[in-house]
Coordinates of C-alpha atoms in Angstrom, one line a residue:
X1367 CA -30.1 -21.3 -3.4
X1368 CA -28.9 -24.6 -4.9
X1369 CA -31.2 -27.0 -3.3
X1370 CA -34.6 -26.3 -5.0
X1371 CA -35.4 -27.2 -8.1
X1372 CA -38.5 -25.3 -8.1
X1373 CA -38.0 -22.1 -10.2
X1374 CA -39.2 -19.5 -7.9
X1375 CA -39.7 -15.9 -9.0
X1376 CA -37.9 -13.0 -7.1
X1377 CA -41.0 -11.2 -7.0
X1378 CA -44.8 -12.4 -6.8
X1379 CA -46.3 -12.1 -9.9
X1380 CA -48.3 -9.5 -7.4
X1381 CA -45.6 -6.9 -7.2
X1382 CA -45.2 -7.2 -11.2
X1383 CA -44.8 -3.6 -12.0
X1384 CA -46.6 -2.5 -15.8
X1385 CA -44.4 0.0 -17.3
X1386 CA -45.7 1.6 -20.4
X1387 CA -45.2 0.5 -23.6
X1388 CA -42.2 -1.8 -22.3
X1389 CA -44.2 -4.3 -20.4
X1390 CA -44.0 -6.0 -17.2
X1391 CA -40.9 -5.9 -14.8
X1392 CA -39.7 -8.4 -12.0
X1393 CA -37.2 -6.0 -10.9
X1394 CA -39.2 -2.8 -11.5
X1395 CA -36.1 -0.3 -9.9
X1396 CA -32.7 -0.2 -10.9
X1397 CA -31.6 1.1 -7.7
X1398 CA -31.7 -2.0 -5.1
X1399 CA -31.6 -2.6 -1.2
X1400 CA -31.4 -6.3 -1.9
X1401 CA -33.7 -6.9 1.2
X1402 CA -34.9 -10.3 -0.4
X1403 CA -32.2 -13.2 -1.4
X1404 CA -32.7 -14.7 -4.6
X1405 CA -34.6 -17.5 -4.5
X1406 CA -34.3 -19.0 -8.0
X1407 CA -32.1 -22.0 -9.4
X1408 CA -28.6 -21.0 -10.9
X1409 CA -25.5 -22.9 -12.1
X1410 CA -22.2 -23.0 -10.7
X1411 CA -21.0 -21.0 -13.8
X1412 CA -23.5 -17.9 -13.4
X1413 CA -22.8 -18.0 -9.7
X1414 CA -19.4 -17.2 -10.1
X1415 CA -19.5 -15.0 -13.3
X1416 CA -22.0 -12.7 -11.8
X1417 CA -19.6 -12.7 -8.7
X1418 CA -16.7 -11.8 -10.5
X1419 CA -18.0 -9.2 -12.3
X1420 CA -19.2 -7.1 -9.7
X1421 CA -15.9 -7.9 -7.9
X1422 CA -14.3 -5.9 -10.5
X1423 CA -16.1 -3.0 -10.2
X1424 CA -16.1 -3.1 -6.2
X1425 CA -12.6 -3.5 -6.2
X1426 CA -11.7 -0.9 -8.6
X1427 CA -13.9 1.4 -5.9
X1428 CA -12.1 0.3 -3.5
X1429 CA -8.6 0.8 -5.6
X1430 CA -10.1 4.2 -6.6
X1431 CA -10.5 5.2 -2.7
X1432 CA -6.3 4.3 -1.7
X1433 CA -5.4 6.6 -4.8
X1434 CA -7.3 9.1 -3.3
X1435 CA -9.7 10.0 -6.6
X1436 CA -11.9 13.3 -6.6
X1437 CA -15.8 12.2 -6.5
X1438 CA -16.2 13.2 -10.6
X1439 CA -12.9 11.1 -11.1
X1440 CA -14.1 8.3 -9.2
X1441 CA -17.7 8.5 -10.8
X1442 CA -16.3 8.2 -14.0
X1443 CA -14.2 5.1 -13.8
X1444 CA -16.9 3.2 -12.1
X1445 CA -19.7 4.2 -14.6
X1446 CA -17.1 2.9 -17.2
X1447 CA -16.5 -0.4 -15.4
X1448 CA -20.5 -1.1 -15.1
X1449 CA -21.0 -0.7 -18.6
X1450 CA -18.6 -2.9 -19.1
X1451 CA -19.3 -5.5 -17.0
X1452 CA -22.5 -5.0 -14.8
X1453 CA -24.7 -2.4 -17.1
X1454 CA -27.9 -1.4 -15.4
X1455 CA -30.4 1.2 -18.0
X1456 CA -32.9 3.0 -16.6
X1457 CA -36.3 2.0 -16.8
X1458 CA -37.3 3.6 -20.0
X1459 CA -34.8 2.1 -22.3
X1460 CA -36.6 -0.2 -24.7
X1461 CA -33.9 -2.2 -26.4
X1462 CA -32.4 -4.1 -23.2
X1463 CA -33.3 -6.9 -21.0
X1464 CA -33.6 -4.6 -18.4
X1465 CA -34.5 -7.9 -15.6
X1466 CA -32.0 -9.9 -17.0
X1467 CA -29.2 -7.1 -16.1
X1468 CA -30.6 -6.2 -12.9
X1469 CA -31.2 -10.1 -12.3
X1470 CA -27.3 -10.2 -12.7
X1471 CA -26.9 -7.6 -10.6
X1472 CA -29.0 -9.1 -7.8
X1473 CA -27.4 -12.4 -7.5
X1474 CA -24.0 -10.8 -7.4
X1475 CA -24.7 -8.8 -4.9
X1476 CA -25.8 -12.0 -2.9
X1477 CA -22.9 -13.9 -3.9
X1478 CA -20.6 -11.9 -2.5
X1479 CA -22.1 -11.3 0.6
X1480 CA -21.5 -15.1 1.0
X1481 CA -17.4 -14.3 0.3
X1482 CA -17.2 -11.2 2.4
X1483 CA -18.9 -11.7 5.2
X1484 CA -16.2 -14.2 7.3
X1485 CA -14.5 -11.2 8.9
X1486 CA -14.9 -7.9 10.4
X1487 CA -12.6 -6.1 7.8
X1488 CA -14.1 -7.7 4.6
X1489 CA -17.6 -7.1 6.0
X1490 CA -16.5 -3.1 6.2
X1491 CA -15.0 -2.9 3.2
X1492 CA -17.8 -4.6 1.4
X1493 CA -20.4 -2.3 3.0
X1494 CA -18.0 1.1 1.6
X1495 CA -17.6 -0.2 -1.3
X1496 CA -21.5 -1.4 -2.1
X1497 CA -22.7 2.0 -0.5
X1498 CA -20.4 3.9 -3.0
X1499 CA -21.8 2.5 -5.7
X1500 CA -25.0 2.8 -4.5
X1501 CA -24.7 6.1 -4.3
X1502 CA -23.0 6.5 -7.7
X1503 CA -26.0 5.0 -9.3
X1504 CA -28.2 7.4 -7.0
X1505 CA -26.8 10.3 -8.5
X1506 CA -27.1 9.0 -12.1
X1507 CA -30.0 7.4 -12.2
X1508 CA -33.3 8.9 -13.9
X1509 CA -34.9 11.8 -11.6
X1510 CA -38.8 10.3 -11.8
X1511 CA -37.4 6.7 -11.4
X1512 CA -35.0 7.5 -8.5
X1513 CA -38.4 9.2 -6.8
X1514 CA -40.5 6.0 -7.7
X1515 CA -38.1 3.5 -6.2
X1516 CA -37.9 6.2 -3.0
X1517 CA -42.0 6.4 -2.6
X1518 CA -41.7 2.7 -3.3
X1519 CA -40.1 2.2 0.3
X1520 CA -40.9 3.3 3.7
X1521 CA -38.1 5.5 5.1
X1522 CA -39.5 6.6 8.3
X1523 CA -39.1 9.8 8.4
X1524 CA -41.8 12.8 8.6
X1525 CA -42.8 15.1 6.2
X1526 CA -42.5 18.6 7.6
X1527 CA -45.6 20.4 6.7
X1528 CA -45.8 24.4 6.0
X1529 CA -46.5 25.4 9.5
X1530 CA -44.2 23.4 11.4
X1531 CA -41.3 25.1 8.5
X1532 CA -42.7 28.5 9.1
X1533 CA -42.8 28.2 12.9
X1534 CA -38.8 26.9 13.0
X1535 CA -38.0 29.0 9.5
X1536 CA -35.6 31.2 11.2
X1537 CA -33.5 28.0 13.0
X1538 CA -33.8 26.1 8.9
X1539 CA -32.7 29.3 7.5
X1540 CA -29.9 29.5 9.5
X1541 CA -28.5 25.8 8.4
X1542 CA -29.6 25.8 5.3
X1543 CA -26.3 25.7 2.4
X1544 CA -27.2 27.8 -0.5
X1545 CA -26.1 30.2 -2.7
X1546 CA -23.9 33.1 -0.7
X1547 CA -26.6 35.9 -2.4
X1548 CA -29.2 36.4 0.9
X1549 CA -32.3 36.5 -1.7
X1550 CA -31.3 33.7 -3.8
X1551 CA -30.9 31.5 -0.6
X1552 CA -34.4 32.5 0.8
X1553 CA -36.4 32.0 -2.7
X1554 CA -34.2 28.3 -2.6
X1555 CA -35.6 27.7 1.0
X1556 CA -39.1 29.0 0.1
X1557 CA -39.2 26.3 -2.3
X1558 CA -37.2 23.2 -0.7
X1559 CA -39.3 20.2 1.3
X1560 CA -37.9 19.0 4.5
X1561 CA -38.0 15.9 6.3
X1562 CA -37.8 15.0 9.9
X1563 CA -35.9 11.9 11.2
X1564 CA -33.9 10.9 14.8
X1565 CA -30.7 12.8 14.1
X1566 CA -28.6 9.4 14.7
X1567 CA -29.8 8.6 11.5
X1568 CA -28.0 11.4 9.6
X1569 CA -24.5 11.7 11.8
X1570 CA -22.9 12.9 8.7
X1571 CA -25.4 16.2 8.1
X1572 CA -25.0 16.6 12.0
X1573 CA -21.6 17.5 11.3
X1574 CA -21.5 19.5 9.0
X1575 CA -24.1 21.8 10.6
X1576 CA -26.8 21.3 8.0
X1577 CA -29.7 20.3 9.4
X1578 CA -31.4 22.1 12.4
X1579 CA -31.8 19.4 15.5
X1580 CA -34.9 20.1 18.1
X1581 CA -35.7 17.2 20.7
X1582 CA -33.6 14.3 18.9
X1583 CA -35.0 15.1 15.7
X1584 CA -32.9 16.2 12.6
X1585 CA -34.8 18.6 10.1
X1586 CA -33.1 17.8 6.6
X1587 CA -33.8 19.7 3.6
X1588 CA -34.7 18.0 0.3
X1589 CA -31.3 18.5 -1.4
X1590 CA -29.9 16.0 1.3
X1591 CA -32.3 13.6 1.8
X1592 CA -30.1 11.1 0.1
X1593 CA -27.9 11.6 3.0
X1594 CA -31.0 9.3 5.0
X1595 CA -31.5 6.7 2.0
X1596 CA -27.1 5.9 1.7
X1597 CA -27.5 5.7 5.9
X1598 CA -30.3 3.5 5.5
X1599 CA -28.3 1.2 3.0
X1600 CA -25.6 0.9 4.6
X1601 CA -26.9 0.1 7.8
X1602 CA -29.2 -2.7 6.6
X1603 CA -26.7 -4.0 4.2
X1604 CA -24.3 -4.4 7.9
X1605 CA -26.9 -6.1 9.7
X1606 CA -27.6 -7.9 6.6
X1607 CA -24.0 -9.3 6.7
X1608 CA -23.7 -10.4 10.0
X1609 CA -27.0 -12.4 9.9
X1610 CA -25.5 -13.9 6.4
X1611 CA -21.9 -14.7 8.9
X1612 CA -24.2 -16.3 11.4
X1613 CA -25.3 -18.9 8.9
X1614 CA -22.7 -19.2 6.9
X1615 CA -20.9 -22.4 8.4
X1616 CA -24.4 -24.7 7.3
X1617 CA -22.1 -24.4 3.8
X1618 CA -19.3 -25.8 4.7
X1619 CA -19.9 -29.0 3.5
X1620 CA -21.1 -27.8 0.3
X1621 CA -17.4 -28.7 -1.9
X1622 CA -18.8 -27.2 -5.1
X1623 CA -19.6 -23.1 -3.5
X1624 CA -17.1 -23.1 -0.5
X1625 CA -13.6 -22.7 -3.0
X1626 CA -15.4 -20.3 -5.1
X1627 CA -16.1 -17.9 -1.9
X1628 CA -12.1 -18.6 -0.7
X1629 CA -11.5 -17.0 -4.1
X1630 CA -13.4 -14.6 -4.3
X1631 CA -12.9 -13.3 -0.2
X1632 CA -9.8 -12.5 -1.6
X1633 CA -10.9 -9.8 -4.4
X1634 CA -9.9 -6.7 -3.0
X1635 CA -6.1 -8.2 -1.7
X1636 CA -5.3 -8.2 -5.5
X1637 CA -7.3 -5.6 -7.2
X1638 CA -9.8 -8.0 -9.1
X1639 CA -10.1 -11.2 -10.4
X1640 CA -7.9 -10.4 -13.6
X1641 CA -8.6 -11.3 -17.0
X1642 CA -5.2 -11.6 -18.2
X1643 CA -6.0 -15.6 -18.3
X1644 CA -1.9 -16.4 -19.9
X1645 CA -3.2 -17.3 -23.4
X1646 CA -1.7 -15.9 -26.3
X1647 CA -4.3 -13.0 -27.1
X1648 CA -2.6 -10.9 -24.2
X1649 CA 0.9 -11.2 -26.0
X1650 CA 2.5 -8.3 -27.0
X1651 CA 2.2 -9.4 -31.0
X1652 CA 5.8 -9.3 -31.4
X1653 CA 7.8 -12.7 -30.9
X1654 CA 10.8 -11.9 -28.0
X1655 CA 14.1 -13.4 -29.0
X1656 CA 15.8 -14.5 -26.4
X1657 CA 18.9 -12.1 -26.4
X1658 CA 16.2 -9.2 -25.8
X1659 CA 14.9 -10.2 -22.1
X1660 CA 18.1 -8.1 -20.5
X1661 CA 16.8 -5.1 -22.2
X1662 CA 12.7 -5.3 -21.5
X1663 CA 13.0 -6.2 -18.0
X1664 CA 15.0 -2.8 -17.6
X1665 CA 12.5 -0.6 -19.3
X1666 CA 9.2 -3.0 -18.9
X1667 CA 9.1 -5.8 -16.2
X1668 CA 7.1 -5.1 -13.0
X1669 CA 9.2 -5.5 -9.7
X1670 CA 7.8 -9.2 -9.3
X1671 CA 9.4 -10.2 -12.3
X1672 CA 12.3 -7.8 -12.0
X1673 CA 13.1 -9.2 -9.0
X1674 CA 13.5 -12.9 -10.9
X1675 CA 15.1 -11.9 -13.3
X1676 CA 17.6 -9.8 -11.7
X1677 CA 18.1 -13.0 -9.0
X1678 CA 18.4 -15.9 -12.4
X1679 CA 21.7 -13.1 -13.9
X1680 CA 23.2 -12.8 -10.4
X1681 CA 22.8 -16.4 -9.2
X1682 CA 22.9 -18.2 -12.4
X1683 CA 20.0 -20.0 -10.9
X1684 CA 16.0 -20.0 -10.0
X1685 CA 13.8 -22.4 -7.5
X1686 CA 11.7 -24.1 -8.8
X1687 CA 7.8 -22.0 -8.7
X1688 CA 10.5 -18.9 -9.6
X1689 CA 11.5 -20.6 -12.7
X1690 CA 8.1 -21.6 -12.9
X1691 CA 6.2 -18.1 -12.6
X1692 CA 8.9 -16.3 -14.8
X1693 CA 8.7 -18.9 -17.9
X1694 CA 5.2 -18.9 -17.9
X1695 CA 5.4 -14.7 -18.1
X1696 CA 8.0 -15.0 -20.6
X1697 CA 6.1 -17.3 -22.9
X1698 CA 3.0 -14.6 -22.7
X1699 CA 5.3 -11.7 -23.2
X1700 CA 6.1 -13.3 -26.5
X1701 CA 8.8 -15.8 -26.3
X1702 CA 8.5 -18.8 -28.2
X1703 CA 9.4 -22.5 -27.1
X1704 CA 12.9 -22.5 -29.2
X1705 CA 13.8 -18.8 -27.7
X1706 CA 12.5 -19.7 -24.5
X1707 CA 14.9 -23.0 -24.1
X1708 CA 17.9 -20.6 -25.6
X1709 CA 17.5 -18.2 -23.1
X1710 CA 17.3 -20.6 -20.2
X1711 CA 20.3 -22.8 -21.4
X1712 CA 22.3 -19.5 -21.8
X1713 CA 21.0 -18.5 -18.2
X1714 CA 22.0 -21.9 -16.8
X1715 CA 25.5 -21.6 -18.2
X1716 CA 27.3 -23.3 -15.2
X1717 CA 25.4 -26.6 -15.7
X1718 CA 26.2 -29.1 -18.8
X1719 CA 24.3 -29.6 -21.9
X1720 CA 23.2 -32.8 -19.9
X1721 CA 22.0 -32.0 -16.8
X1722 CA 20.2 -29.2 -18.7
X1723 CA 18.6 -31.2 -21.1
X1724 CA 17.6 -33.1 -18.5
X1725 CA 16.1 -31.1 -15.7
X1726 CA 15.1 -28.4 -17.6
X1727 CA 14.4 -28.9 -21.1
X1728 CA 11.2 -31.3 -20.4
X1729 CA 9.7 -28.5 -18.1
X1730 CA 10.5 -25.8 -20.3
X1731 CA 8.0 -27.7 -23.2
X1732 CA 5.9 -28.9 -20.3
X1733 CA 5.3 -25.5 -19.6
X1734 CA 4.6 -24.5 -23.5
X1735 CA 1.9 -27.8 -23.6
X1736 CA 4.2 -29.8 -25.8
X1737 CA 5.0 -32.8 -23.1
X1738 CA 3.2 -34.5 -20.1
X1739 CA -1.1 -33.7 -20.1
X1740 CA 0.0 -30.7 -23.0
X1741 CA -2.0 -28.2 -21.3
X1742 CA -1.6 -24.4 -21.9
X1743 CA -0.6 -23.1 -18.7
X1744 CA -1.5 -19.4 -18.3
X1745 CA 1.0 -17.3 -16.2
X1746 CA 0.4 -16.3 -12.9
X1747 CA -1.8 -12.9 -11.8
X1748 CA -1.4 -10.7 -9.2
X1749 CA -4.0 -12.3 -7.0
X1750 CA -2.0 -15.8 -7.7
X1751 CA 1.2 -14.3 -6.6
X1752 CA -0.1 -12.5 -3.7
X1753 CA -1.7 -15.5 -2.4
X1754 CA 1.5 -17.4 -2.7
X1755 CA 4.3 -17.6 0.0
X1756 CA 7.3 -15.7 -0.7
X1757 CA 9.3 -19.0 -1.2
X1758 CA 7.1 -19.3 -4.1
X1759 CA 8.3 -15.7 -6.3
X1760 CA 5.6 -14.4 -4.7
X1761 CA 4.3 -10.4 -4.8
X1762 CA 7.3 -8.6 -3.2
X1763 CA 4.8 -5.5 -2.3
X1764 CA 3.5 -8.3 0.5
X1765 CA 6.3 -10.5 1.0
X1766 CA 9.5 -7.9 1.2
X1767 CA 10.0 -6.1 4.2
X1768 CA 9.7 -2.0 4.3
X1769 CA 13.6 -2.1 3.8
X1770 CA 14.1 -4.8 1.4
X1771 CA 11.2 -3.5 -0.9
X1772 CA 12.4 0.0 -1.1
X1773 CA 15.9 -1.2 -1.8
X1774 CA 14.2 -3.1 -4.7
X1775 CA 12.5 -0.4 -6.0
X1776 CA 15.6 2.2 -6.6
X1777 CA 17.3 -0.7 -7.8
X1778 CA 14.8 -2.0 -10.5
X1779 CA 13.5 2.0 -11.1
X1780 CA 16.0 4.8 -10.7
X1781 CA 17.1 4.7 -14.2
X1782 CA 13.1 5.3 -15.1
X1783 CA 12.8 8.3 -12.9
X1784 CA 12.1 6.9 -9.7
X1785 CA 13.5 8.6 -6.9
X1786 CA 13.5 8.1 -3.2
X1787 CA 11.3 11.2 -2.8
X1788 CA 8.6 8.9 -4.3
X1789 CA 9.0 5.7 -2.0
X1790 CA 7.0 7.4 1.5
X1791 CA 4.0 7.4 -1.5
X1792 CA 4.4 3.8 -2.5
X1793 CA 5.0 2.4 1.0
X1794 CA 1.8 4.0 2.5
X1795 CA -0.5 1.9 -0.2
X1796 CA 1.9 -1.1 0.9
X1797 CA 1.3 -0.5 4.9
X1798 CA -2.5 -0.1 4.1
X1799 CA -2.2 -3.6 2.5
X1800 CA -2.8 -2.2 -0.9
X1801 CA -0.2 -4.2 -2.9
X1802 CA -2.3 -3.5 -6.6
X1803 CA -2.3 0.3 -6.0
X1804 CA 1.4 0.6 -4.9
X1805 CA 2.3 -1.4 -8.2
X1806 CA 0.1 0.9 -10.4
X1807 CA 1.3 4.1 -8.5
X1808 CA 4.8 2.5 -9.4
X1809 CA 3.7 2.2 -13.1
X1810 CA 2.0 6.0 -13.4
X1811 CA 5.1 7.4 -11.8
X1812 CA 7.8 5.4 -14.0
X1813 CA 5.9 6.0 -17.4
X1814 CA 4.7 10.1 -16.8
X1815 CA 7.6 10.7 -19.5
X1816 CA 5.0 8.9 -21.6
X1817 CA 2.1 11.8 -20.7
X1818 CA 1.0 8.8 -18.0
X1819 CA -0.8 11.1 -14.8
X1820 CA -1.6 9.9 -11.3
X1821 CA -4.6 8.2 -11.3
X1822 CA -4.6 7.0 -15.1
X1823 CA -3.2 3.7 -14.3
X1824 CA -1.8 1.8 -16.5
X1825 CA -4.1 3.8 -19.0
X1826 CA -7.8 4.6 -18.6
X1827 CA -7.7 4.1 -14.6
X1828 CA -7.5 0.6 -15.0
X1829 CA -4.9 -0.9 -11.8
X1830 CA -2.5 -3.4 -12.5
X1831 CA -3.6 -7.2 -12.0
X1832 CA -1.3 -8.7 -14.0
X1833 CA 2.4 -8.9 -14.6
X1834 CA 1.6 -9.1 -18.6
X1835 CA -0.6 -6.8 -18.3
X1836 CA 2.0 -4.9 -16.8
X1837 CA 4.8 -5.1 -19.1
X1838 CA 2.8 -5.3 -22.0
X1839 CA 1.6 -1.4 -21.7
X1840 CA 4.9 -0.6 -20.9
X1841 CA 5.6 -2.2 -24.0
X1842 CA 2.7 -0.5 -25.6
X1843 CA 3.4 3.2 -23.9
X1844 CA 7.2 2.8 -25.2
X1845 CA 6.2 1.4 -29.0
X1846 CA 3.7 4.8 -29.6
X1847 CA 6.4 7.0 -28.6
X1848 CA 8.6 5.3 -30.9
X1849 CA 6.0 5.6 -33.5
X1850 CA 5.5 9.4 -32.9
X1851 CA 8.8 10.1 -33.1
X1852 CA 9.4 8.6 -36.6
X1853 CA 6.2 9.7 -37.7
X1854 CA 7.6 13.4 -36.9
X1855 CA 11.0 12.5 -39.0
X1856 CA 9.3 11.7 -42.0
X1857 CA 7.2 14.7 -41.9

């Protein structure tokens, strides 16, 4: 991909599809197979951007799937995640760059075949996740465009013609799903197309009892054929992956792509890649004085930085990446460089003025960009702190043990309505390895005084992948309940 410096098209200028009045199209479907790599130059920059953002939106599929969403709910938060990040219009929309999104969409789907095809396990839960949104964008997309990119592939399978349905019509009737009403079924059969296709092809229609099998061969109805086109994908995106595993050591060498793939293999650990960067945009707005901490990390903090803060009171005392991860949240939260050194002198209160000033004070200004390269450091994300060891502060959803974390939990969230009714929940995401969800689930449950339901998140579906993001709509959720209520006293 890299080491041409030809451009080369996608697609020969031969399979250029004229579309009327909008011109020509490279990429003349929105729905893809991706059977052809992209064979065109790219920087290092679009390479991981277009990465990234697909990540997001396979990841929150993925997220979506361990908080057990209905279809329509999980529909709904995806189709909001593409717009945002990875839009795809149909065909007929004449104000987009239609090949420039689905370009985008292309070469992240390639990109991340590179990350996720080292194991067994992220090769599985790369194929679920790309064949669910495949088939979400099956569903939506435009009825004549969906049935020009199907006619514009070969699907093997056989078109039942009108003897062959009347000779088996009493076998079809008898699988076929429709309405309950005897004469509205028939007239819906009457009408409906079948296809035949080897039954191993369709295992899920197989068991459900709705398609009629003769000889190896599975008669399926019109209404499921997508049932052979989502098989189909799936099956060549796996094959697909473990040709693109086979020939993935030639880039190991290559220093510039291989710790971009490290990075990204671990998307679904944490969630998503999360955009909660540490600057001071994602602060809450208000400045935090330092007498003030004791009191959010009871009502706001999530359990990673609970669990710090809870350990610097008792102990008097942090290592060195914990005093490291919890400044750098503190200074995003909202505390400023003179309230931040107040509230660590205050914490280190068995130490002198000295050895304070000393061992700490540089850091704490390091930290803030005022000494040493003065960088702005951004606090840590979930994907940072789940990737670290636990001698690092890390995540304690990985790092705790079953006993330890549920002992945490009550601790850090009985006085916001947790109870121990609600840890077999939370420990179930954890055992699946689903650290993000169990964090959100924790969220949901400790803010549904707030109105906050299971699956919202931490407001609009979106999963936690960030402690700032955490505790900031804590913060938020807290602040318009305290607006309501004075809004209501006035009135």
């Amino acid at each position: 991909m890299f080491k041409s410096n030809e451009r080369k098209p996608f697609i020969d200028d031969k399979d250029l599809v004229q579309v009327t009045n909008h011109g020509a199209l490279r990429y003349p479907h929105r729905l893809n197979f991706y059977d052809r790599p992209p064979l065109y130059d790219v920087t290092l920059e679009e390479f991981e951007t277009c990465a990234l953002d697909r990540l997001r939106i396979l990841a929150e599929i993925e997220s979506s799937a361990a908080r057990n969403r209905s279809w329509e709910e999980l529909k709904t938060v995806t189709n909001a995640q593409c717009l945002k990040y990875l839009p795809l219009h149909a065909t007929s929309a004449k104000t987009v760059d239609r090949d420039a999104e689905r370009r985008k969409d292309h070469l992240g789907h390639f990109v991340l075949r590179l990350a996720f095809c080292r194991s067994e396990d992220l090769r599985r839960r790369f194929v679920k996740a790309e064949t669910t949104l495949f088939k979400i964008r099956y569903d939506g997309d435009d009825h004549v465009e969906r049935e020009m990119f199907l006619s514009s592939r070969d699907f093997d399978w056989i078109p039942v013609d009108t003897a062959e349905k009347a000779e088996h019509r009493k076998e079809l009737l008898a699988s076929y799903q429709g309405s309950k009403i005897e004469t509205v079924r028939e007239q819906t059969f009457e009408a409906e197309k079948y296809y035949k296709v080897k039954w191993t092809r369709v295992p899920d229609l197989v068991e459900k009892r709705k398609v009629f099998l003769k000889r190896g061969w599975a008669y399926v109805p019109g209404k499921e054929q997508s049932s052979i086109v989502f098989a189909e994908f799936e099956a060549n995106l796996t094959k697909a992956l473990e040709a693109t595993a086979r020939a993935l050591p030639r880039l190991d060498e290559d220093t510039r792509i291989v710790p971009i793939l490290d990075n990204l293999s671990q998307g679904f650990l944490a969630g998503v890649p999360s955009e909660w960067i540490g600057s001071a945009e994602h602060a809450t707005g208000d400045e935090i004085k330092a007498e003030m901490v004791d009191e959010l990390a009871k009502k706001h903090f999530p359990l990673c930085m609970w669990t710090l803060h809870n350990s610097l009171r008792r102990d008097h005392h942090l290592k060195h990446f914990g005093r490291l991860n919890y400044g750098l949240f503190l200074k995003v939260l909202g505390l400023s460089i003179d309230e931040a050194i107040a509230f660590w002198r205050k914490s280190f209160d068995r130490m002198t003025d000295d050895k304070f000033n000393k061992e700490h004070k540089y850091n704490i200004r390091h930290s803030f960009g005022l000494e040493g390269k003065r960088a702005n450091y951004a606090a840590k994300s979930c994907m940072q702190l789940l990737t670290s060891g636990p001698s690092e502060a890390g995540c304690p959803y990985r790092h705790y043990s079953p006993e330890n974390l549920q002992t945490a939990l009550l601790s850090a969230y009985s006085s916001r309505g947790l109870t121990s009714a609600d840890l077999p929940e939370i420990m179930a995401t954890v055992k699946a390895a689903h650290y993000h969800v169990a964090c959100t689930r924790v969220f949901e449950m400790t803010h549904s005084t707030f109105g906050l339901k299971k699956g919202e998140g931490v407001g609009g579906g979106e999963s936690v992948t960030h402690p700032n993001q955490y505790a900031a709509k804590s913060m938020e959720f807290y602040k318009a309940q305290q607006d309501n209520a004075e809004a209501m006293v006035v009135e």
